[in-house]
Amino acid sequence: MKFIYSIIFLSFTSCSVIQIFSDQEINILEKCSTIDFDMGMPLLNVKLDSVQHTFLFDTGATGSVIVDSLKIKDFKNKKFFYFGSSVGADKKASKRRLFTANITSETFEGKNKVFAFFNLPVQECQKEQKFSGIIGMDVLLDEKLTMFLNFTQNQLCNISKENQKHFIKEGNFQRVKSECSRRMIHIFLTIENVEYKFKLDTGFIGDLIIPGSKVQRFKNQNFRAFEGSLFSTLTTITTGNELIFDEMPVKFGVQTFQSPVIISSTIAAQNAGINFIKKFDWIIDYEKNQVYIKPNMNIDIPISKKERQYATIMYKGNLVIKLKEKSQTKYNLGDEIVSVNNQKVTSENICELQDFLNKTEDWNTLDLEVTHK
């Protein structure tokens, strides 16, 4: 399942909320942080109220979020404010619950920093959340400093304007068309001679995604059609139809290469995800709307094609099919898998069998006992 955790905050004013926002102090530091990867997710080490945590690094989020209350020190004693709503990548809104905390990392620090809280549910076979929260653009932007995403060394850096000029010249960076506004960064890519505008979104664990309503019909008809649940967002697990093009010709600045593209009926956002972003090093001068790129070694890594037919999930104690390629007719969405290769599904082995099935590309090689929906 692909993850899209990016959020946009919709604001409504109240005196108490205005006060907590005015009381926060955020300082962006001219330093670098290491970006670690876990299951494709870019993660940062951050201290929240002096306790070390792992946060998702998300350029698609306009604000920062806590998603796991169990990991937060004295969480039940926090003072909360209810304020407006937040909209996920699927455009579904949820009520926003706010609190403040102190935060520090190598590249930023905040006193009385405002966080939204969403209790991101843990799926039944998931032991725990991989991260405590999401670091958004509210602590990543600064007028005096420039963001340097160095995926050659997997670093998030804040650099001076003087160093920005030096890196651009010495590193042969090229400027690309961009739009920087409202804490969001957009870039422009050409696919089959048509220009598309994408939000730069490290919180999307994928390459490129376009809502079906916004795409012109591709000439390339080499795609796989899926139905069911492919995406997990901050607010929901989506259900619908998705088209996956493994190799599409993409032009970005002067660079031309092949990239996966998803046409989605469930995701309303048009985003360039971390798998695409990490193919380049980026210099982002948000204040002047200047974005520069340089391809790195990741751009030459062959595209990984997982020819999956089905995917499963544990739902209410049962192992059920949650995703299928449309061309497959042997099993249906919602079918319960009772046994795998003569091994009965039990509460003790259900997670192990779920993992096994989701890693098996050709289910025709398996002996499955299924209760049809």
Tab-separated table of C-alpha atoms in Angstrom:
chain	number	residue	atom	x	y	z
A	1	MET	CA	0.000	0.000	0.000
A	2	LYS	CA	1.290	3.445	-0.889
A	3	PHE	CA	1.176	6.201	1.705
A	4	ILE	CA	0.165	9.830	1.191
A	5	TYR	CA	0.287	11.722	4.465
A	6	SER	CA	0.411	15.290	3.177
A	7	ILE	CA	-2.140	17.716	4.586
A	8	ILE	CA	-3.318	21.264	4.031
A	9	PHE	CA	-4.653	23.265	6.945
A	10	LEU	CA	-7.847	25.292	6.602
A	11	SER	CA	-7.909	28.089	9.154
A	12	PHE	CA	-10.674	29.880	11.035
A	13	THR	CA	-9.818	32.517	13.615
A	14	SER	CA	-10.523	32.627	17.330
A	15	CYS	CA	-8.834	34.680	20.043
A	16	SER	CA	-7.324	31.724	21.932
A	17	VAL	CA	-5.983	30.095	18.772
A	18	ILE	CA	-4.506	33.367	17.498
A	19	GLN	CA	-2.692	33.642	20.827
A	20	ILE	CA	-1.077	30.177	20.722
A	21	PHE	CA	0.137	30.781	17.172
A	22	SER	CA	1.555	34.179	18.117
A	23	ASP	CA	3.349	32.662	21.134
A	24	GLN	CA	5.283	30.076	19.133
A	25	GLU	CA	8.931	30.789	18.293
A	26	ILE	CA	10.537	28.932	15.374
A	27	ASN	CA	14.199	29.248	14.488
A	28	ILE	CA	15.622	27.733	11.292
A	29	LEU	CA	19.305	26.784	11.673
A	30	GLU	CA	22.033	26.906	9.041
A	31	LYS	CA	22.879	23.235	9.461
A	32	CYS	CA	22.078	19.771	8.031
A	33	SER	CA	19.961	16.840	9.235
A	34	THR	CA	20.322	13.231	8.131
A	35	ILE	CA	17.340	11.765	6.264
A	36	ASP	CA	16.841	8.085	7.105
A	37	PHE	CA	14.628	5.785	5.039
A	38	ASP	CA	12.338	3.050	6.366
A	39	MET	CA	10.061	1.244	3.887
A	40	GLY	CA	10.650	4.151	1.509
A	41	MET	CA	9.584	6.789	4.043
A	42	PRO	CA	11.991	9.740	4.624
A	43	LEU	CA	12.443	10.182	8.366
A	44	LEU	CA	14.094	12.787	10.613
A	45	ASN	CA	15.297	12.513	14.212
A	46	VAL	CA	13.567	15.193	16.286
A	47	LYS	CA	13.311	15.938	20.011
A	48	LEU	CA	9.821	16.803	21.255
A	49	ASP	CA	9.786	18.119	24.840
A	50	SER	CA	13.354	16.770	25.217
A	51	VAL	CA	12.351	13.220	24.158
A	52	GLN	CA	13.848	11.728	20.970
A	53	HIS	CA	11.352	10.832	18.235
A	54	THR	CA	11.236	9.863	14.578
A	55	PHE	CA	9.189	12.161	12.335
A	56	LEU	CA	8.136	11.831	8.700
A	57	PHE	CA	9.747	14.544	6.565
A	58	ASP	CA	6.863	15.892	4.463
A	59	THR	CA	7.227	18.829	2.057
A	60	GLY	CA	3.585	18.291	1.053
A	61	ALA	CA	2.300	19.189	4.532
A	62	THR	CA	1.755	22.875	5.264
A	63	GLY	CA	1.792	22.226	9.032
A	64	SER	CA	3.310	19.752	11.493
A	65	VAL	CA	1.324	16.911	13.051
A	66	ILE	CA	1.502	14.357	15.854
A	67	VAL	CA	0.015	10.977	14.880
A	68	ASP	CA	0.814	8.689	17.835
A	69	SER	CA	-0.288	9.916	21.272
A	70	LEU	CA	1.234	6.874	23.027
A	71	LYS	CA	4.737	8.077	22.176
A	72	ILE	CA	4.260	11.630	23.448
A	73	LYS	CA	5.413	12.515	26.969
A	74	ASP	CA	2.540	13.628	29.263
A	75	PHE	CA	0.172	13.719	26.295
A	76	LYS	CA	-2.988	13.423	28.412
A	77	ASN	CA	-1.968	16.540	30.353
A	78	LYS	CA	-1.621	18.713	27.250
A	79	LYS	CA	-3.977	21.660	26.796
A	80	PHE	CA	-5.891	21.260	23.524
A	81	PHE	CA	-7.572	23.750	21.211
A	82	TYR	CA	-10.099	22.822	18.530
A	83	PHE	CA	-9.580	24.928	15.460
A	84	GLY	CA	-10.743	24.578	11.840
A	85	SER	CA	-10.071	21.452	9.818
A	86	SER	CA	-7.380	19.746	7.790
A	87	VAL	CA	-7.695	18.258	4.315
A	88	GLY	CA	-5.793	15.148	3.230
A	89	ALA	CA	-4.631	14.104	-0.224
A	90	ASP	CA	-8.034	12.518	-0.812
A	91	LYS	CA	-9.645	15.926	-0.051
A	92	LYS	CA	-11.449	14.565	3.013
A	93	ALA	CA	-11.543	17.019	5.917
A	94	SER	CA	-11.224	16.258	9.613
A	95	LYS	CA	-11.496	18.458	12.703
A	96	ARG	CA	-8.192	19.901	13.820
A	97	ARG	CA	-7.086	19.449	17.433
A	98	LEU	CA	-4.080	21.582	18.447
A	99	PHE	CA	-1.543	21.652	21.278
A	100	THR	CA	1.923	23.113	21.826
A	101	ALA	CA	5.317	21.547	22.531
A	102	ASN	CA	8.997	22.418	22.338
A	103	ILE	CA	10.902	20.901	19.442
A	104	THR	CA	14.569	20.685	18.410
A	105	SER	CA	16.621	19.113	15.629
A	106	GLU	CA	19.857	19.853	13.798
A	107	THR	CA	18.076	22.174	11.336
A	108	PHE	CA	15.276	23.802	13.336
A	109	GLU	CA	14.057	24.497	16.849
A	110	GLY	CA	10.745	25.708	18.165
A	111	LYS	CA	9.430	26.975	21.477
A	112	ASN	CA	5.689	26.536	22.080
A	113	LYS	CA	5.455	25.085	18.574
A	114	VAL	CA	1.849	24.418	17.528
A	115	PHE	CA	1.054	20.857	16.426
A	116	ALA	CA	-2.153	19.355	15.114
A	117	PHE	CA	-3.053	15.902	16.443
A	118	PHE	CA	-4.541	13.035	14.448
A	119	ASN	CA	-4.539	9.577	15.997
A	120	LEU	CA	-3.410	7.715	12.886
A	121	PRO	CA	-4.832	4.196	13.248
A	122	VAL	CA	-2.424	1.264	13.293
A	123	GLN	CA	-3.446	-1.501	10.894
A	124	GLU	CA	-4.127	-4.816	12.589
A	125	CYS	CA	-0.869	-6.495	11.489
A	126	GLN	CA	1.188	-3.352	12.077
A	127	LYS	CA	3.011	-3.495	15.422
A	128	GLU	CA	3.414	0.276	15.769
A	129	GLN	CA	3.686	3.511	13.826
A	130	LYS	CA	7.020	4.045	12.119
A	131	PHE	CA	6.957	7.676	13.197
A	132	SER	CA	5.514	9.833	15.986
A	133	GLY	CA	4.537	12.717	13.770
A	134	ILE	CA	4.994	14.698	10.565
A	135	ILE	CA	7.350	17.614	10.066
A	136	GLY	CA	5.754	20.035	7.626
A	137	MET	CA	6.730	23.207	5.842
A	138	ASP	CA	5.943	25.416	8.849
A	139	VAL	CA	9.364	24.502	10.312
A	140	LEU	CA	11.231	24.053	7.027
A	141	LEU	CA	11.027	27.526	5.459
A	142	ASP	CA	12.998	30.664	6.223
A	143	GLU	CA	13.371	33.963	4.367
A	144	LYS	CA	17.106	34.254	5.049
A	145	LEU	CA	18.056	30.635	4.306
A	146	THR	CA	17.575	28.282	1.370
A	147	MET	CA	16.493	24.639	1.556
A	148	PHE	CA	19.019	22.174	0.120
A	149	LEU	CA	17.716	18.623	-0.353
A	150	ASN	CA	20.900	16.629	-0.877
A	151	PHE	CA	19.847	13.093	-1.769
A	152	THR	CA	23.373	12.257	-2.861
A	153	GLN	CA	24.144	12.202	0.863
A	154	ASN	CA	20.525	11.925	2.162
A	155	GLN	CA	20.568	15.252	3.963
A	156	LEU	CA	18.139	18.092	4.593
A	157	CYS	CA	20.175	21.317	4.817
A	158	ASN	CA	19.540	25.009	5.307
A	159	ILE	CA	22.169	27.078	3.485
A	160	SER	CA	22.922	30.787	3.224
A	161	LYS	CA	22.165	32.789	0.076
A	162	GLU	CA	25.926	33.061	-0.485
A	163	ASN	CA	26.372	29.279	-0.328
A	164	GLN	CA	23.331	28.891	-2.569
A	165	LYS	CA	25.104	30.799	-5.347
A	166	HIS	CA	28.267	28.767	-4.798
A	167	PHE	CA	26.493	25.376	-4.941
A	168	ILE	CA	24.523	26.340	-8.059
A	169	LYS	CA	27.670	27.396	-9.899
A	170	GLU	CA	30.047	24.682	-8.718
A	171	GLY	CA	27.489	21.875	-8.778
A	172	ASN	CA	26.060	22.635	-12.213
A	173	PHE	CA	22.515	22.971	-10.903
A	174	GLN	CA	19.896	24.071	-13.419
A	175	ARG	CA	16.863	26.177	-12.680
A	176	VAL	CA	13.439	24.632	-13.405
A	177	LYS	CA	9.977	26.140	-13.687
A	178	SER	CA	8.337	26.377	-10.271
A	179	GLU	CA	5.661	28.036	-8.153
A	180	CYS	CA	6.269	28.631	-4.453
A	181	SER	CA	3.358	29.913	-2.383
A	182	ARG	CA	1.241	29.110	0.689
A	183	ARG	CA	4.005	26.853	2.085
A	184	MET	CA	3.840	24.656	-0.999
A	185	ILE	CA	6.369	24.021	-3.770
A	186	HIS	CA	5.148	23.150	-7.254
A	187	ILE	CA	7.219	22.008	-10.217
A	188	PHE	CA	6.273	21.497	-13.861
A	189	LEU	CA	6.868	18.267	-15.779
A	190	THR	CA	6.135	17.414	-19.390
A	191	ILE	CA	4.591	13.979	-20.033
A	192	GLU	CA	3.892	13.027	-23.644
A	193	ASN	CA	4.380	16.690	-24.674
A	194	VAL	CA	1.783	17.934	-22.156
A	195	GLU	CA	2.849	20.068	-19.170
A	196	TYR	CA	1.556	19.103	-15.705
A	197	LYS	CA	1.924	20.938	-12.411
A	198	PHE	CA	2.987	18.753	-9.456
A	199	LYS	CA	3.324	19.531	-5.757
A	200	LEU	CA	6.671	18.475	-4.306
A	201	ASP	CA	5.572	15.931	-1.704
A	202	THR	CA	8.092	13.823	0.217
A	203	GLY	CA	5.166	12.424	2.227
A	204	PHE	CA	3.908	10.496	-0.823
A	205	ILE	CA	5.759	7.177	-0.961
A	206	GLY	CA	5.638	6.915	-4.747
A	207	ASP	CA	6.691	8.654	-7.959
A	208	LEU	CA	4.067	10.703	-9.812
A	209	ILE	CA	0.309	10.688	-9.287
A	210	ILE	CA	-2.377	12.499	-11.291
A	211	PRO	CA	-6.126	12.568	-10.553
A	212	GLY	CA	-8.050	10.892	-13.360
A	213	SER	CA	-10.137	14.020	-13.886
A	214	LYS	CA	-7.049	16.125	-14.666
A	215	VAL	CA	-5.151	13.979	-17.144
A	216	GLN	CA	-5.376	13.916	-20.895
A	217	ARG	CA	-5.560	10.453	-22.389
A	218	PHE	CA	-2.076	8.997	-22.696
A	219	LYS	CA	-0.906	7.552	-26.005
A	220	ASN	CA	0.951	4.901	-24.025
A	221	GLN	CA	-1.549	2.119	-23.313
A	222	ASN	CA	0.909	-0.091	-21.451
A	223	PHE	CA	-0.648	0.112	-17.991
A	224	ARG	CA	-2.105	-2.110	-15.299
A	225	ALA	CA	-5.583	-1.412	-13.929
A	226	PHE	CA	-6.342	-2.064	-10.244
A	227	GLU	CA	-9.429	-1.827	-8.079
A	228	GLY	CA	-9.622	-1.711	-4.314
A	229	SER	CA	-7.394	-0.086	-1.672
A	230	LEU	CA	-4.023	1.096	-2.934
A	231	PHE	CA	-3.498	4.239	-0.814
A	232	SER	CA	-3.461	5.100	2.865
A	233	THR	CA	-3.837	8.801	3.745
A	234	LEU	CA	-3.905	10.642	7.049
A	235	THR	CA	-7.702	10.396	7.134
A	236	THR	CA	-8.614	7.120	5.411
A	237	ILE	CA	-7.737	4.055	3.351
A	238	THR	CA	-8.963	4.760	-0.166
A	239	THR	CA	-11.116	2.453	-2.297
A	240	GLY	CA	-11.444	2.882	-6.046
A	241	ASN	CA	-9.797	2.409	-9.443
A	242	GLU	CA	-6.140	3.107	-10.184
A	243	LEU	CA	-4.062	2.893	-13.382
A	244	ILE	CA	-0.340	2.260	-13.025
A	245	PHE	CA	1.977	3.157	-15.923
A	246	ASP	CA	5.385	1.688	-15.108
A	247	GLU	CA	7.312	3.693	-17.707
A	248	MET	CA	6.253	7.088	-19.008
A	249	PRO	CA	8.500	9.592	-20.822
A	250	VAL	CA	9.039	12.574	-18.523
A	251	LYS	CA	10.874	15.810	-19.300
A	252	PHE	CA	12.005	17.906	-16.342
A	253	GLY	CA	14.055	20.938	-17.283
A	254	VAL	CA	16.616	19.537	-19.728
A	255	GLN	CA	16.376	16.035	-18.247
A	256	THR	CA	14.402	13.320	-20.073
A	257	PHE	CA	13.842	9.920	-18.443
A	258	GLN	CA	11.287	7.187	-17.725
A	259	SER	CA	9.138	7.323	-14.595
A	260	PRO	CA	6.145	5.456	-13.136
A	261	VAL	CA	2.893	7.436	-13.217
A	262	ILE	CA	-0.352	6.591	-11.390
A	263	ILE	CA	-3.723	7.839	-12.634
A	264	SER	CA	-6.024	7.778	-9.605
A	265	SER	CA	-9.774	7.921	-9.075
A	266	THR	CA	-9.351	8.291	-5.294
A	267	ILE	CA	-6.520	10.796	-4.743
A	268	ALA	CA	-7.335	14.407	-5.606
A	269	ALA	CA	-3.770	15.688	-5.197
A	270	GLN	CA	-1.354	15.913	-8.143
A	271	ASN	CA	1.965	15.150	-6.489
A	272	ALA	CA	5.571	14.249	-7.165
A	273	GLY	CA	6.530	11.800	-4.425
A	274	ILE	CA	9.751	10.858	-2.677
A	275	ASN	CA	10.683	8.145	-5.221
A	276	PHE	CA	10.771	10.849	-7.893
A	277	ILE	CA	12.244	13.587	-5.691
A	278	LYS	CA	15.253	11.586	-4.516
A	279	LYS	CA	16.448	11.167	-8.129
A	280	PHE	CA	17.696	14.755	-7.854
A	281	ASP	CA	19.453	17.115	-5.491
A	282	TRP	CA	17.401	20.287	-4.924
A	283	ILE	CA	18.121	23.898	-4.072
A	284	ILE	CA	14.853	25.652	-3.161
A	285	ASP	CA	14.828	29.404	-2.622
A	286	TYR	CA	11.203	29.674	-1.567
A	287	GLU	CA	11.316	33.449	-1.045
A	288	LYS	CA	12.416	34.157	-4.645
A	289	ASN	CA	10.485	31.222	-6.207
A	290	GLN	CA	13.681	29.698	-7.535
A	291	VAL	CA	14.091	25.904	-7.720
A	292	TYR	CA	17.274	24.307	-9.012
A	293	ILE	CA	17.972	20.615	-9.607
A	294	LYS	CA	20.853	18.305	-10.378
A	295	PRO	CA	20.342	14.599	-11.204
A	296	ASN	CA	22.137	12.177	-8.911
A	297	MET	CA	22.958	8.472	-9.055
A	298	ASN	CA	19.362	7.535	-8.140
A	299	ILE	CA	18.096	8.646	-11.555
A	300	ASP	CA	19.948	5.740	-13.191
A	301	ILE	CA	18.489	3.046	-10.912
A	302	PRO	CA	16.241	0.744	-13.004
A	303	ILE	CA	12.516	1.083	-12.356
A	304	SER	CA	11.321	-1.678	-10.038
A	305	LYS	CA	8.230	-3.396	-11.416
A	306	LYS	CA	6.201	-5.445	-8.960
A	307	GLU	CA	3.779	-7.420	-11.084
A	308	ARG	CA	1.340	-8.036	-8.252
A	309	GLN	CA	-2.098	-9.484	-8.973
A	310	TYR	CA	-3.693	-9.169	-5.528
A	311	ALA	CA	-3.031	-7.737	-2.072
A	312	THR	CA	-4.512	-8.642	1.307
A	313	ILE	CA	-5.209	-6.983	4.628
A	314	MET	CA	-6.279	-8.200	8.050
A	315	TYR	CA	-9.786	-6.878	8.656
A	316	LYS	CA	-11.804	-7.698	11.782
A	317	GLY	CA	-9.623	-10.726	12.441
A	318	ASN	CA	-9.955	-12.133	8.913
A	319	LEU	CA	-7.529	-12.158	5.980
A	320	VAL	CA	-9.315	-10.506	3.059
A	321	ILE	CA	-8.432	-9.342	-0.448
A	322	LYS	CA	-8.250	-5.547	-0.508
A	323	LEU	CA	-6.693	-4.959	-3.943
A	324	LYS	CA	-6.802	-6.804	-7.263
A	325	GLU	CA	-5.690	-6.290	-10.797
A	326	LYS	CA	-8.847	-5.928	-12.877
A	327	SER	CA	-7.770	-8.584	-15.374
A	328	GLN	CA	-7.710	-11.200	-12.579
A	329	THR	CA	-11.055	-12.988	-12.159
A	330	LYS	CA	-10.237	-15.962	-9.937
A	331	TYR	CA	-10.778	-13.998	-6.703
A	332	ASN	CA	-12.850	-10.938	-5.792
A	333	LEU	CA	-12.426	-7.931	-3.551
A	334	GLY	CA	-13.521	-8.779	-0.022
A	335	ASP	CA	-12.987	-12.530	-0.413
A	336	GLU	CA	-11.752	-14.126	2.798
A	337	ILE	CA	-8.681	-16.361	2.547
A	338	VAL	CA	-9.201	-19.421	4.753
A	339	SER	CA	-5.995	-21.357	4.047
A	340	VAL	CA	-2.730	-20.941	2.138
A	341	ASN	CA	-1.000	-24.035	0.718
A	342	ASN	CA	-3.049	-26.226	3.100
A	343	GLN	CA	-2.118	-24.063	6.091
A	344	LYS	CA	-5.208	-22.779	7.880
A	345	VAL	CA	-5.276	-19.063	8.633
A	346	THR	CA	-5.276	-18.573	12.420
A	347	SER	CA	-4.859	-15.655	14.781
A	348	GLU	CA	-1.288	-16.811	15.367
A	349	ASN	CA	-0.160	-16.888	11.706
A	350	ILE	CA	-2.474	-14.404	9.985
A	351	CYS	CA	0.096	-11.589	9.845
A	352	GLU	CA	2.806	-13.917	8.572
A	353	LEU	CA	0.491	-15.197	5.829
A	354	GLN	CA	-0.611	-11.671	4.938
A	355	ASP	CA	3.024	-10.700	4.430
A	356	PHE	CA	3.684	-13.860	2.388
A	357	LEU	CA	0.718	-13.270	0.086
A	358	ASN	CA	1.556	-9.605	-0.446
A	359	LYS	CA	5.075	-10.555	-1.513
A	360	THR	CA	3.895	-13.290	-3.899
A	361	GLU	CA	3.487	-11.934	-7.431
A	362	ASP	CA	1.726	-14.901	-9.053
A	363	TRP	CA	-1.104	-16.329	-6.958
A	364	ASN	CA	-1.649	-19.069	-9.546
A	365	THR	CA	1.324	-20.827	-7.957
A	366	LEU	CA	-0.571	-21.027	-4.637
A	367	ASP	CA	-3.188	-23.405	-3.295
A	368	LEU	CA	-5.746	-21.092	-1.679
A	369	GLU	CA	-9.009	-21.891	0.039
A	370	VAL	CA	-11.249	-18.825	-0.222
A	371	THR	CA	-14.711	-17.871	0.970
A	372	HIS	CA	-16.119	-15.709	-1.782
A	373	LYS	CA	-17.740	-12.411	-0.960
